Amino acid sequence: MRATSLLDDVQAQIQELTTLIGDLTALARDEPIRVQVEPVDLGDVVDHAVQRVRRRAPGLTFEVFTRPWWVIGEDAELERAVTNLLDNAAKWSPEGGLVTVRLSDGVLTVDDQGPGIAEADRARIFDRFWRSPDARTMPGSGLGLAIVRQVAERHSGSVHATDNASGGARLVLRLPGREKNPHA
């Protein structure tokens, strides 16, 4: 039983280091790498990201409501940003908690049932390497939400944090686009 526990711990650390390396690489670029910019259905991006995060957070329920929203952008970058928002919600949600994900008219809202984000910290959570005192004992590098902001800005959008009706955090990503595929 100890060997299994040790192996699980090592695998979790490897995953965290892999994520950290990817995050550092993404943020270190002065110029974005050349990518294929095309119409992307943000609803599909959200669905893929939710599937990925559900596997990492099996003790949570994800309630997802999406409407098509086409963005001109880079699919992998957008999925990374959405995944980071969902990972953040999963990290702060209690076991058995609910993460609510809504996409409508270019506004992606992710609500968790965690402790929320202090109003004084809401603007800072998107800064590179910044972590609230409560987050310093948890896994993470302080880069995930910085990547979300970077991706939002590269797609002429924005991201901000507030609270939700249950007292948890609400992260809101806004991206310009349209309901129908512009090339259909």
CSV table of C-alpha atoms in Angstrom, one decimal:
chain,number,residue,atom,x,y,z
A,1,MET,CA,0.0,0.0,0.0
A,2,ARG,CA,2.9,2.4,0.7
A,3,ALA,CA,4.4,1.8,-2.7
A,4,THR,CA,1.1,2.8,-4.4
A,5,SER,CA,0.9,5.9,-2.3
A,6,LEU,CA,4.5,6.9,-3.1
A,7,LEU,CA,3.9,6.2,-6.8
A,8,ASP,CA,0.7,8.4,-6.8
A,9,ASP,CA,2.7,11.2,-5.1
A,10,VAL,CA,5.5,11.0,-7.6
A,11,GLN,CA,3.1,11.0,-10.5
A,12,ALA,CA,1.3,14.1,-9.1
A,13,GLN,CA,4.6,15.9,-8.7
A,14,ILE,CA,5.6,15.0,-12.3
A,15,GLN,CA,2.3,16.4,-13.5
A,16,GLU,CA,2.8,19.6,-11.6
A,17,LEU,CA,6.3,20.0,-12.9
A,18,THR,CA,5.1,19.4,-16.5
A,19,THR,CA,2.4,22.0,-16.1
A,20,LEU,CA,4.8,24.5,-14.6
A,21,ILE,CA,7.3,24.0,-17.5
A,22,GLY,CA,4.5,24.5,-20.0
A,23,ASP,CA,3.2,27.6,-18.1
A,24,LEU,CA,6.7,29.1,-17.9
A,25,THR,CA,7.3,28.5,-21.6
A,26,ALA,CA,4.0,30.1,-22.6
A,27,LEU,CA,4.6,33.2,-20.4
A,28,ALA,CA,8.2,33.6,-21.3
A,29,ARG,CA,7.6,34.3,-25.0
A,30,ASP,CA,7.9,37.9,-25.9
A,31,GLU,CA,6.1,37.3,-29.1
A,32,PRO,CA,3.5,34.6,-29.6
A,33,ILE,CA,4.6,31.7,-31.7
A,34,ARG,CA,3.2,31.4,-35.2
A,35,VAL,CA,-0.1,29.6,-34.8
A,36,GLN,CA,-3.0,28.7,-37.0
A,37,VAL,CA,-5.6,31.4,-36.4
A,38,GLU,CA,-9.0,30.3,-37.5
A,39,PRO,CA,-12.7,30.3,-36.4
A,40,VAL,CA,-13.0,28.3,-33.2
A,41,ASP,CA,-16.3,27.3,-31.5
A,42,LEU,CA,-15.6,28.3,-27.9
A,43,GLY,CA,-18.4,25.9,-26.8
A,44,ASP,CA,-16.4,23.0,-28.2
A,45,VAL,CA,-13.3,24.3,-26.4
A,46,VAL,CA,-15.2,24.5,-23.1
A,47,ASP,CA,-16.5,20.9,-23.6
A,48,HIS,CA,-13.0,19.5,-24.2
A,49,ALA,CA,-11.6,21.4,-21.2
A,50,VAL,CA,-14.3,20.2,-18.9
A,51,GLN,CA,-13.7,16.6,-20.0
A,52,ARG,CA,-10.0,17.0,-19.2
A,53,VAL,CA,-10.6,18.6,-15.8
A,54,ARG,CA,-13.3,16.1,-14.8
A,55,ARG,CA,-10.7,13.3,-15.1
A,56,ARG,CA,-8.4,15.2,-12.7
A,57,ALA,CA,-11.2,16.1,-10.3
A,58,PRO,CA,-13.5,13.1,-10.1
A,59,GLY,CA,-14.9,14.2,-6.7
A,60,LEU,CA,-16.5,17.3,-8.2
A,61,THR,CA,-19.6,17.8,-10.3
A,62,PHE,CA,-19.3,20.0,-13.3
A,63,GLU,CA,-22.6,21.6,-14.5
A,64,VAL,CA,-22.1,23.0,-18.0
A,65,PHE,CA,-24.3,25.2,-20.1
A,66,THR,CA,-22.9,26.4,-23.4
A,67,ARG,CA,-24.2,28.1,-26.5
A,68,PRO,CA,-22.1,28.3,-29.7
A,69,TRP,CA,-19.7,31.3,-29.8
A,70,TRP,CA,-17.3,31.6,-32.6
A,71,VAL,CA,-14.0,33.3,-31.9
A,72,ILE,CA,-11.2,34.0,-34.4
A,73,GLY,CA,-8.2,32.6,-32.6
A,74,GLU,CA,-6.0,29.7,-31.8
A,75,ASP,CA,-7.7,26.6,-30.5
A,76,ALA,CA,-4.9,25.2,-28.3
A,77,GLU,CA,-4.3,28.6,-26.6
A,78,LEU,CA,-8.0,29.1,-25.9
A,79,GLU,CA,-8.3,25.5,-24.5
A,80,ARG,CA,-5.4,26.1,-22.2
A,81,ALA,CA,-7.0,29.3,-20.8
A,82,VAL,CA,-10.3,27.6,-20.2
A,83,THR,CA,-8.6,24.6,-18.7
A,84,ASN,CA,-6.7,26.9,-16.3
A,85,LEU,CA,-10.0,28.6,-15.2
A,86,LEU,CA,-11.5,25.1,-14.6
A,87,ASP,CA,-8.5,23.8,-12.7
A,88,ASN,CA,-8.6,26.9,-10.5
A,89,ALA,CA,-12.2,26.2,-9.7
A,90,ALA,CA,-11.5,22.6,-9.0
A,91,LYS,CA,-8.6,23.4,-6.7
A,92,TRP,CA,-10.7,25.6,-4.5
A,93,SER,CA,-13.9,23.6,-4.5
A,94,PRO,CA,-14.6,21.3,-1.6
A,95,GLU,CA,-14.8,17.5,-2.2
A,96,GLY,CA,-18.3,16.8,-3.6
A,97,GLY,CA,-18.7,20.4,-4.7
A,98,LEU,CA,-20.2,21.9,-7.8
A,99,VAL,CA,-18.4,23.9,-10.5
A,100,THR,CA,-20.8,25.7,-12.7
A,101,VAL,CA,-19.7,26.6,-16.2
A,102,ARG,CA,-21.7,28.9,-18.5
A,103,LEU,CA,-21.0,30.2,-22.0
A,104,SER,CA,-23.4,32.7,-23.5
A,105,ASP,CA,-22.8,35.6,-26.0
A,106,GLY,CA,-19.0,35.5,-25.6
A,107,VAL,CA,-19.1,35.4,-21.8
A,108,LEU,CA,-17.6,32.4,-20.1
A,109,THR,CA,-18.5,32.3,-16.4
A,110,VAL,CA,-16.9,29.7,-14.0
A,111,ASP,CA,-18.4,29.5,-10.5
A,112,ASP,CA,-16.9,27.4,-7.7
A,113,GLN,CA,-18.1,26.6,-4.1
A,114,GLY,CA,-14.8,27.5,-2.5
A,115,PRO,CA,-14.1,30.3,-0.1
A,116,GLY,CA,-14.1,33.0,-2.7
A,117,ILE,CA,-11.4,35.6,-3.5
A,118,ALA,CA,-10.8,38.6,-1.2
A,119,GLU,CA,-11.8,41.8,-3.0
A,120,ALA,CA,-8.3,43.2,-2.5
A,121,ASP,CA,-6.8,40.2,-4.2
A,122,ARG,CA,-9.1,40.0,-7.3
A,123,ALA,CA,-7.0,42.1,-9.6
A,124,ARG,CA,-3.7,40.5,-8.4
A,125,ILE,CA,-4.7,36.9,-9.1
A,126,PHE,CA,-3.9,37.4,-12.8
A,127,ASP,CA,-0.3,38.6,-12.1
A,128,ARG,CA,2.5,36.2,-12.8
A,129,PHE,CA,3.7,34.2,-9.8
A,130,TRP,CA,1.3,36.0,-7.4
A,131,ARG,CA,-0.5,33.7,-4.9
A,132,SER,CA,-2.7,34.7,-2.1
A,133,PRO,CA,-1.5,33.6,1.4
A,134,ASP,CA,-4.2,30.9,1.4
A,135,ALA,CA,-3.0,29.5,-1.9
A,136,ARG,CA,0.7,29.2,-0.9
A,137,THR,CA,0.2,25.9,0.9
A,138,MET,CA,-1.6,24.4,-2.2
A,139,PRO,CA,-0.2,23.0,-5.4
A,140,GLY,CA,0.3,25.6,-8.2
A,141,SER,CA,2.8,28.1,-9.4
A,142,GLY,CA,0.8,31.3,-9.7
A,143,LEU,CA,1.0,31.2,-13.5
A,144,GLY,CA,-2.4,29.6,-14.5
A,145,LEU,CA,-4.5,32.7,-14.2
A,146,ALA,CA,-1.7,34.9,-15.7
A,147,ILE,CA,-1.9,32.7,-18.8
A,148,VAL,CA,-5.7,33.2,-18.9
A,149,ARG,CA,-5.2,36.9,-18.9
A,150,GLN,CA,-2.5,36.7,-21.6
A,151,VAL,CA,-4.7,34.5,-23.8
A,152,ALA,CA,-7.7,36.8,-23.3
A,153,GLU,CA,-5.7,39.9,-24.3
A,154,ARG,CA,-4.3,38.2,-27.3
A,155,HIS,CA,-7.9,37.5,-28.4
A,156,SER,CA,-9.0,41.1,-27.7
A,157,GLY,CA,-10.9,39.9,-24.6
A,158,SER,CA,-10.7,40.3,-20.9
A,159,VAL,CA,-10.9,38.3,-17.6
A,160,HIS,CA,-11.9,39.3,-14.1
A,161,ALA,CA,-12.8,37.8,-10.8
A,162,THR,CA,-15.8,38.5,-8.5
A,163,ASP,CA,-17.9,36.4,-6.1
A,164,ASN,CA,-21.0,34.3,-6.8
A,165,ALA,CA,-24.3,33.9,-4.9
A,166,SER,CA,-22.9,31.0,-2.9
A,167,GLY,CA,-19.9,33.0,-1.7
A,168,GLY,CA,-17.4,31.2,-3.9
A,169,ALA,CA,-15.3,32.7,-6.7
A,170,ARG,CA,-16.7,33.6,-10.1
A,171,LEU,CA,-14.1,34.0,-12.9
A,172,VAL,CA,-15.4,35.7,-16.1
A,173,LEU,CA,-13.7,35.5,-19.5
A,174,ARG,CA,-15.1,37.7,-22.2
A,175,LEU,CA,-14.1,37.2,-25.9
A,176,PRO,CA,-15.4,39.0,-28.9
A,177,GLY,CA,-17.0,36.8,-31.6
A,178,ARG,CA,-20.4,35.8,-32.9
A,179,GLU,CA,-23.0,33.1,-32.6
A,180,LYS,CA,-22.5,31.7,-36.1
A,181,ASN,CA,-19.3,30.4,-37.8
A,182,PRO,CA,-18.1,33.3,-39.9
A,183,HIS,CA,-16.9,30.9,-42.6
A,184,ALA,CA,-20.0,28.8,-42.8
